[in-house]
Structures are given as C-alpha cells and as structure tokens.
PDB file of C-alpha atoms in Angstrom:
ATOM      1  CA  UNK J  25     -27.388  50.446 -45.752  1.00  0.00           C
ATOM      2  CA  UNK J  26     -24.858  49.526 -43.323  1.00  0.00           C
ATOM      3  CA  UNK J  27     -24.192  45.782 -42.907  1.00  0.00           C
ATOM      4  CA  UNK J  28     -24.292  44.586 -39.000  1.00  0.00           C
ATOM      5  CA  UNK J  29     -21.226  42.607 -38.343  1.00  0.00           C
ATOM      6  CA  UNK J  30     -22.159  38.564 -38.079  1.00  0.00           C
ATOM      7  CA  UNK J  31     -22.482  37.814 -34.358  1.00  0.00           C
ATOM      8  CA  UNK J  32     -20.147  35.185 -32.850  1.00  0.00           C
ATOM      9  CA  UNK J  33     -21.912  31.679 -31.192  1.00  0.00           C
ATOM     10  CA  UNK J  34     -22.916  31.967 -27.969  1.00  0.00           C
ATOM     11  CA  UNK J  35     -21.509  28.711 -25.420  1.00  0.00           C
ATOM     12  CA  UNK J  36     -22.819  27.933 -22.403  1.00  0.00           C
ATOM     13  CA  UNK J  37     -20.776  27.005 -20.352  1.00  0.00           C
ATOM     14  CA  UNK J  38     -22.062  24.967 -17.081  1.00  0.00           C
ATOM     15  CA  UNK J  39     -19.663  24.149 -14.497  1.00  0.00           C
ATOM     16  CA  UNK J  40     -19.891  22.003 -11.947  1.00  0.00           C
ATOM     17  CA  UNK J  41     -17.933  21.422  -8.046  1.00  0.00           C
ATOM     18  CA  UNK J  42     -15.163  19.416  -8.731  1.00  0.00           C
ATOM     19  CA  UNK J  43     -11.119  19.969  -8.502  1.00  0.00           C
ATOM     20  CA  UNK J  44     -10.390  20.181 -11.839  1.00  0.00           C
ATOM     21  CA  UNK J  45     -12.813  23.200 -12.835  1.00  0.00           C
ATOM     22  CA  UNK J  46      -9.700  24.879 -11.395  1.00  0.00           C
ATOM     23  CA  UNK J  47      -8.386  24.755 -14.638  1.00  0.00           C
ATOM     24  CA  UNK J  48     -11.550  26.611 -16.193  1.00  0.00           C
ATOM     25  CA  UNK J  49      -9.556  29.185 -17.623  1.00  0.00           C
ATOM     26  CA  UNK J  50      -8.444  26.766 -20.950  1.00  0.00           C
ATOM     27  CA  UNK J  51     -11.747  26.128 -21.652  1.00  0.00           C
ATOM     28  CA  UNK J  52     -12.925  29.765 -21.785  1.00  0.00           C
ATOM     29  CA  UNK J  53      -9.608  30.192 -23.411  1.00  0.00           C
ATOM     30  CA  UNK J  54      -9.643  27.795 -26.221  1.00  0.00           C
ATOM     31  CA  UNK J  55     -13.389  28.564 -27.365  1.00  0.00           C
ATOM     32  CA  UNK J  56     -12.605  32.476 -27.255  1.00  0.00           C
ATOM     33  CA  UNK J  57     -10.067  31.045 -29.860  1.00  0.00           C
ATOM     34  CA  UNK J  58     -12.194  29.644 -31.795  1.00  0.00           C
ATOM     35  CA  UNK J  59     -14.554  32.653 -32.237  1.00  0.00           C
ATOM     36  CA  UNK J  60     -17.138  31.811 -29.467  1.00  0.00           C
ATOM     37  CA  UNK J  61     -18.024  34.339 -26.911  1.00  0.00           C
ATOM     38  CA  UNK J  62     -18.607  32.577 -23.709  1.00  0.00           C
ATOM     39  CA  UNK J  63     -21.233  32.994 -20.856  1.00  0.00           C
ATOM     40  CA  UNK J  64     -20.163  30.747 -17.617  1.00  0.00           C
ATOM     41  CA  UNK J  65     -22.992  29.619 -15.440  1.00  0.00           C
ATOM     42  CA  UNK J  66     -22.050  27.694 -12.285  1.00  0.00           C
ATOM     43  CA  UNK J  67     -23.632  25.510  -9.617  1.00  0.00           C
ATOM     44  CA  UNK J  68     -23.797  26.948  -6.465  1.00  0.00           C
ATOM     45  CA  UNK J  69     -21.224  24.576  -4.975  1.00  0.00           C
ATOM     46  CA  UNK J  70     -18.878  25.157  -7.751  1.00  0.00           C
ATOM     47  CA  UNK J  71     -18.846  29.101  -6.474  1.00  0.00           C
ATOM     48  CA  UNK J  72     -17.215  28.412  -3.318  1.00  0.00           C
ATOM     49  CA  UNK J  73     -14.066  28.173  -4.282  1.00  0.00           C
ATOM     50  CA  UNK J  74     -13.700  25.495  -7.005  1.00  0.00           C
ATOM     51  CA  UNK J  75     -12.211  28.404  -9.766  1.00  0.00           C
ATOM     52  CA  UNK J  76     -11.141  31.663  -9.868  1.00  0.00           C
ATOM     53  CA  UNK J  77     -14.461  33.304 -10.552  1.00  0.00           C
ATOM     54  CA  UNK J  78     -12.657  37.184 -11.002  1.00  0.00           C
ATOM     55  CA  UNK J  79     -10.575  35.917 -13.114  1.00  0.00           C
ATOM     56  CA  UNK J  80     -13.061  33.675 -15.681  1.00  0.00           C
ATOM     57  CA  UNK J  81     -15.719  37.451 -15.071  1.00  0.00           C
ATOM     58  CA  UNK J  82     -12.614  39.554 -16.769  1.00  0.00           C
ATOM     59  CA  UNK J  83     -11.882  36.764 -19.434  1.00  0.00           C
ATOM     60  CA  UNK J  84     -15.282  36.682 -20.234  1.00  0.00           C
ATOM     61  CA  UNK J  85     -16.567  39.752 -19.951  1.00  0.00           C
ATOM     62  CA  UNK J  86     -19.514  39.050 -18.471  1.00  0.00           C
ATOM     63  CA  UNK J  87     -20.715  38.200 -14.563  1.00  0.00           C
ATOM     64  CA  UNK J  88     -21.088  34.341 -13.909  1.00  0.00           C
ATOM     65  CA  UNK J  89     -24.286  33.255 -13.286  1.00  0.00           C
ATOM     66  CA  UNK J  90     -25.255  30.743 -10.734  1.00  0.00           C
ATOM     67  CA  UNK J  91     -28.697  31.984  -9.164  1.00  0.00           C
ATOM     68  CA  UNK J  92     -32.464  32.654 -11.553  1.00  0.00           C
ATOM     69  CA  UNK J  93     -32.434  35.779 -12.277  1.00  0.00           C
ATOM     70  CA  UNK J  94     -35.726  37.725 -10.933  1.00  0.00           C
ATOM     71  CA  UNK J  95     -38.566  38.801 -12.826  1.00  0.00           C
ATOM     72  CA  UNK J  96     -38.551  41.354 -15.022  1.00  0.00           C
ATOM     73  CA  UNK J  97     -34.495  41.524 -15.291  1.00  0.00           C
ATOM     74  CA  UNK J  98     -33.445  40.668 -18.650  1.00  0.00           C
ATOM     75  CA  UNK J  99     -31.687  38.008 -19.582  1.00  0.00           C
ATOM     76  CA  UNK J 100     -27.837  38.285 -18.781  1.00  0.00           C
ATOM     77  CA  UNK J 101     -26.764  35.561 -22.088  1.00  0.00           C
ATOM     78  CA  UNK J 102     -28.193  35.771 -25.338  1.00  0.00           C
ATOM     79  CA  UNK J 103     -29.608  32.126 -25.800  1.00  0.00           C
ATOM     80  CA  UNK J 104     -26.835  29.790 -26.652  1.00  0.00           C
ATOM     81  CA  UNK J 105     -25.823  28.496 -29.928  1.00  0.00           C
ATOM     82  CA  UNK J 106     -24.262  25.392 -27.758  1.00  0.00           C
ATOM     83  CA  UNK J 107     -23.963  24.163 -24.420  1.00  0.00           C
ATOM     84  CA  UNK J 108     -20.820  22.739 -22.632  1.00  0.00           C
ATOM     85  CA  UNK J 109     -20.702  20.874 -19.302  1.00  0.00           C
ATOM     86  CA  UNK J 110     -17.776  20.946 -17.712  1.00  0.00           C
ATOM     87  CA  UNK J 111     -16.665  19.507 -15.334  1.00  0.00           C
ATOM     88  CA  UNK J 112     -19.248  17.617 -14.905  1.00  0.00           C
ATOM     89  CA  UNK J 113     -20.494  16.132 -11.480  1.00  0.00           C
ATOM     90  CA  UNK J 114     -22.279  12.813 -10.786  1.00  0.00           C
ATOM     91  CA  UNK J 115     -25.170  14.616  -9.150  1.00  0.00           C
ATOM     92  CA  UNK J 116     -25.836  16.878 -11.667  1.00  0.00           C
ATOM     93  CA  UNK J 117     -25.643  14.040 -13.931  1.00  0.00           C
ATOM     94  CA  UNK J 118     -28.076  12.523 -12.996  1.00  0.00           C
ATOM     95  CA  UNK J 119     -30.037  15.361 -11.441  1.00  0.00           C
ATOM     96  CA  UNK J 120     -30.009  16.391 -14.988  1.00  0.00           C
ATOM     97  CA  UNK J 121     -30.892  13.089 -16.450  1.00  0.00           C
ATOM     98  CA  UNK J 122     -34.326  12.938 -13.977  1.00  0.00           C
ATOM     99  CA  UNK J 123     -35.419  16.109 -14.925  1.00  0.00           C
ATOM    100  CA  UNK J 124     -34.526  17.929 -11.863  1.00  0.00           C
ATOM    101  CA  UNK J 125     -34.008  21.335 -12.236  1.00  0.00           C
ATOM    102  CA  UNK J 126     -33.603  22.623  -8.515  1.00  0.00           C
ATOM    103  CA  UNK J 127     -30.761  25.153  -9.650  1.00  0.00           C
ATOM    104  CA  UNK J 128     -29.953  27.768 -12.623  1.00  0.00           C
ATOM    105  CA  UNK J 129     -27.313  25.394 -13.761  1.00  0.00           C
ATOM    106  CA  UNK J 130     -29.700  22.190 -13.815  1.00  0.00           C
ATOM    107  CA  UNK J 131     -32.637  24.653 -15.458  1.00  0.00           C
ATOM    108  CA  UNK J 132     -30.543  25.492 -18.058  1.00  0.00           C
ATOM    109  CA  UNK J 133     -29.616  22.031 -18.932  1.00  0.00           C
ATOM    110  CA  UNK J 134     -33.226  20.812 -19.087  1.00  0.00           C
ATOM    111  CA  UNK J 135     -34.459  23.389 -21.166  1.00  0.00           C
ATOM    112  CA  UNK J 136     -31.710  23.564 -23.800  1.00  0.00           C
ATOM    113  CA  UNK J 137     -31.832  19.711 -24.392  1.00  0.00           C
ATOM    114  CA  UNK J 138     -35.903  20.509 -25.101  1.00  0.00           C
ATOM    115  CA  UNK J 139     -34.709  23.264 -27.282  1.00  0.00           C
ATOM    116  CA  UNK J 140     -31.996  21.046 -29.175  1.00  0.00           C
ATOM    117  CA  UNK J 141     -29.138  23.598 -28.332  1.00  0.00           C
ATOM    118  CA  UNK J 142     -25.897  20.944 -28.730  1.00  0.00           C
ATOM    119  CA  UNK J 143     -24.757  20.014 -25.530  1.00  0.00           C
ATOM    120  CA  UNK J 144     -21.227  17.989 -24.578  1.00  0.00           C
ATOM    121  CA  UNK J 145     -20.470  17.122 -21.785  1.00  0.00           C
ATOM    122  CA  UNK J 146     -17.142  16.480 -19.902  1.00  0.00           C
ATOM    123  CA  UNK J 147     -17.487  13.691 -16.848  1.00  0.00           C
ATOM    124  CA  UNK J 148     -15.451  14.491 -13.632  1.00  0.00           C
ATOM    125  CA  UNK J 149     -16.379  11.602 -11.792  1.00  0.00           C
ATOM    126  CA  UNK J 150     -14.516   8.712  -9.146  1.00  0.00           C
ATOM    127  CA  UNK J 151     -15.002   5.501 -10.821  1.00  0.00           C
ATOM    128  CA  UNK J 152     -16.376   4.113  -7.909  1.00  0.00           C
ATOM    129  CA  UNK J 153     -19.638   6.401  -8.379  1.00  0.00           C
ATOM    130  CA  UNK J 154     -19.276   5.742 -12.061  1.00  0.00           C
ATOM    131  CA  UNK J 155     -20.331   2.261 -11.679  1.00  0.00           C
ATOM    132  CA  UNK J 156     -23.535   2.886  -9.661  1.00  0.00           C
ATOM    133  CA  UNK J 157     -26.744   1.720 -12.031  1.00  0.00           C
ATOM    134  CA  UNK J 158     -28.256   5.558 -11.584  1.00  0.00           C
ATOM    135  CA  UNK J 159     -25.396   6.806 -13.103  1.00  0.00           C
ATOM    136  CA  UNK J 160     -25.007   4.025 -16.389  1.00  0.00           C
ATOM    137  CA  UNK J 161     -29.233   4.894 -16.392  1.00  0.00           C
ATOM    138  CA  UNK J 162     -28.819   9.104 -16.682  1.00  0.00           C
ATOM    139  CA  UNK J 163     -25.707   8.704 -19.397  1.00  0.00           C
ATOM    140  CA  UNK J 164     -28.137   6.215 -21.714  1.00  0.00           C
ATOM    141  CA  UNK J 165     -30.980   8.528 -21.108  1.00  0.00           C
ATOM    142  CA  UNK J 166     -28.890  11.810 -21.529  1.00  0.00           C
ATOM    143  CA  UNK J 167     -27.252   9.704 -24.829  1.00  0.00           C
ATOM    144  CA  UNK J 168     -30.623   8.788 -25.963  1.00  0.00           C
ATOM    145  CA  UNK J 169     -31.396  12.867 -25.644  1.00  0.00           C
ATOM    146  CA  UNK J 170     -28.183  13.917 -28.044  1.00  0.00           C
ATOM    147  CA  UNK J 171     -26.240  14.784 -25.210  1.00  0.00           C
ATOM    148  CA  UNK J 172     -22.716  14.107 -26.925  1.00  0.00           C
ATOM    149  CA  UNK J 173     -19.980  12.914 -23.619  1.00  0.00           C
ATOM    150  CA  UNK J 174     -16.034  13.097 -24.101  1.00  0.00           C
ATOM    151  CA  UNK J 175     -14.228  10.245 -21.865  1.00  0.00           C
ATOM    152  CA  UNK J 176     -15.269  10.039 -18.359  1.00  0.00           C
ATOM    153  CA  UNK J 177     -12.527  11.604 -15.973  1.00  0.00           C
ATOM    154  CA  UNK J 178     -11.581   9.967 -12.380  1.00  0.00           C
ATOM    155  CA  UNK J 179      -8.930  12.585 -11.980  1.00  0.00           C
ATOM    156  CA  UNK J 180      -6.755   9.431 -10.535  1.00  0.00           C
ATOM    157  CA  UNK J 181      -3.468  10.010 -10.345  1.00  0.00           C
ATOM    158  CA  UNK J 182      -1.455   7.717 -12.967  1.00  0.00           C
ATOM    159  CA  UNK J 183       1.661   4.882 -12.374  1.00  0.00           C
ATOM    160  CA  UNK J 184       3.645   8.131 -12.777  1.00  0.00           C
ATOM    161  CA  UNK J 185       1.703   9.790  -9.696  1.00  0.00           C
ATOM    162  CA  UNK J 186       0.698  12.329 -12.291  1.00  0.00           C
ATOM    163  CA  UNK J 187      -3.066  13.413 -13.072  1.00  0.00           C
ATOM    164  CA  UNK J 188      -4.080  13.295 -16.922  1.00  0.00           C
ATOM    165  CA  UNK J 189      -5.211  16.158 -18.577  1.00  0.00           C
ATOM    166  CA  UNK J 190      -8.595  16.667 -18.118  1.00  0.00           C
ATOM    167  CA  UNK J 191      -8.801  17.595 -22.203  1.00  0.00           C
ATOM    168  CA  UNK J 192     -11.275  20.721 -22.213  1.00  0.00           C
ATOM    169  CA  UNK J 193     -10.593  21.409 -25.665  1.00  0.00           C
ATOM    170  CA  UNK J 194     -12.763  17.603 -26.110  1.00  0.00           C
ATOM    171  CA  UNK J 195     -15.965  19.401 -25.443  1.00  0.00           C
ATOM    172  CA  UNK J 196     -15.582  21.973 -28.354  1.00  0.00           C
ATOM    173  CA  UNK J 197     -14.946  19.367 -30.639  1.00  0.00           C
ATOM    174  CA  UNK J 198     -17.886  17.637 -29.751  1.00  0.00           C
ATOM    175  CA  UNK J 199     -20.055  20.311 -29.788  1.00  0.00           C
ATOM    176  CA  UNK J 200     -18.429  21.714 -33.088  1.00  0.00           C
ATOM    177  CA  UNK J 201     -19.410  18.220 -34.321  1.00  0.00           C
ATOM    178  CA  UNK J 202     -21.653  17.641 -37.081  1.00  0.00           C
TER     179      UNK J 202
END
C-alpha cells in the first residue's frame, strides 16, 4: 500500500482595505515557512488596489477569492485548518461581530467561528475609530467567541516619523497557539 503524503494546514487568509495589506506578501511568506499552504480571500475594497494581487496569486498558487462562488462550482480552498485576519478593518470588525455577512470575506468569518476553525486577527485601525463603543462591543463579543487579536495597529507614524511594523508574523503565533 502506498502511504499518501500528510497534507499541510490550510490558512485562511482574509484581508481587508487598508494601507498596510500592501505588505501582504510577509504574511503569505512567513506561513509558507512554516508549512502552511495559504488561500487569500479579500474584501472587495481591498481588490482595488490595496496589494499586489498577481503577485500574492503566483506566491500562492491559487486565484484570490473575493466574490461567492456560484452553484455547483466546487469549492476553490479546502476548508481551513485556521483563519487569519489581516489587516483587519473597523467595518469588518464589527460587521463581523453583528453577524453580517454581506460579502465572501464576512461569510467566511461567520461560519468558521460557528465551526471553531482558530481565527486571529490583526487590527488596522485609527485610534480615533478605535474608541467608538461599537467597536470596544464587536472585540468583547468576537473575544467572548475565541477570536484570538494581536495589538491593535493605528499605522501612526512614530516621534521618529517612522511607521511600526505592522508584525504579520503575530497572527501565526496566535493561531499556532494552544
């Protein structure tokens, strides 16, 4: 009998519309490195422009995803061992958090926090909309779900006039995390 080679995790990997989902790339990088194979699935907002979606289809292998797929066509991911959000956007935050699932990113969220796929999640947002209530509400409530969240991210530059890193690799860890 021959023995089938183990398959490698699946991650998810939901990105959202913000500047530093530029930097994709080390994120896709660093969990190829650690024996993941990686399906990207983005909000339609983040596909205009917000990363260099030829580039993350041939590091990947595989087309990104952003819209349902119709019925009948089969499924494009195998179902994922994990989930990463990254950046992460207020409104999908707390689009998530309500249960709103008006896009494939959003869908996916829902139903793999029902499924108890890990999820971690990466915030990318201005501390001004940090500190609205509806945002504190959706992080308890996404908490309270086992949503596991690395430091929240302004993306303000520093005394230095430099950004900090945004620290992809955080959301492996995280969902690596037992």
């Amino acid at each position: 009998m021959i023995e089938q080679a183990a398959r490698k995790p699946f991650l998810y990997v939901v990105v959202c519309a913000a500047g530093v989902a530029a930097d994709l790339g080390k994120l896709i990088t660093a969990a190829q490195e650690r024996q993941w194979e990686v399906g990207v699935i983005a909000t339609p907002v983040a596909m205009n422009g917000f990363f260099d979606t030829t580039a993350v289809e041939a590091r990947t292998g595989r087309r990104i995803r952003s819209a349902w797929r119709t019925p009948g066509e089969p499924r494009p991911f195998p179902a994922p061992d994990a989930v990463v959000v990254a950046p992460a956007t207020f409104n999908t935050v707390n689009k998530w958090a309500a249960g709103i699932a008006d896009t494939l990113a959003l869908g996916t969220l829902c139903e793999a926090a029902g499924l108890g796929v890990p999820i971690a999640v990466l915030p990318c947002v201005a501390d001004a909309l940090a500190a609205h209530p509806a945002y504190r509400d959706s992080l308890e409530r996404l908490r309270g779900m086992g949503v596991r969240f690395g430091e929240p991210y302004a993306g303000e530059p520093g005394e230095d006039g430099g950004r900090p890193d945004f620290g992809w690799e955080r959301a492996l860890e995280l969902v690596e995390r037992r």
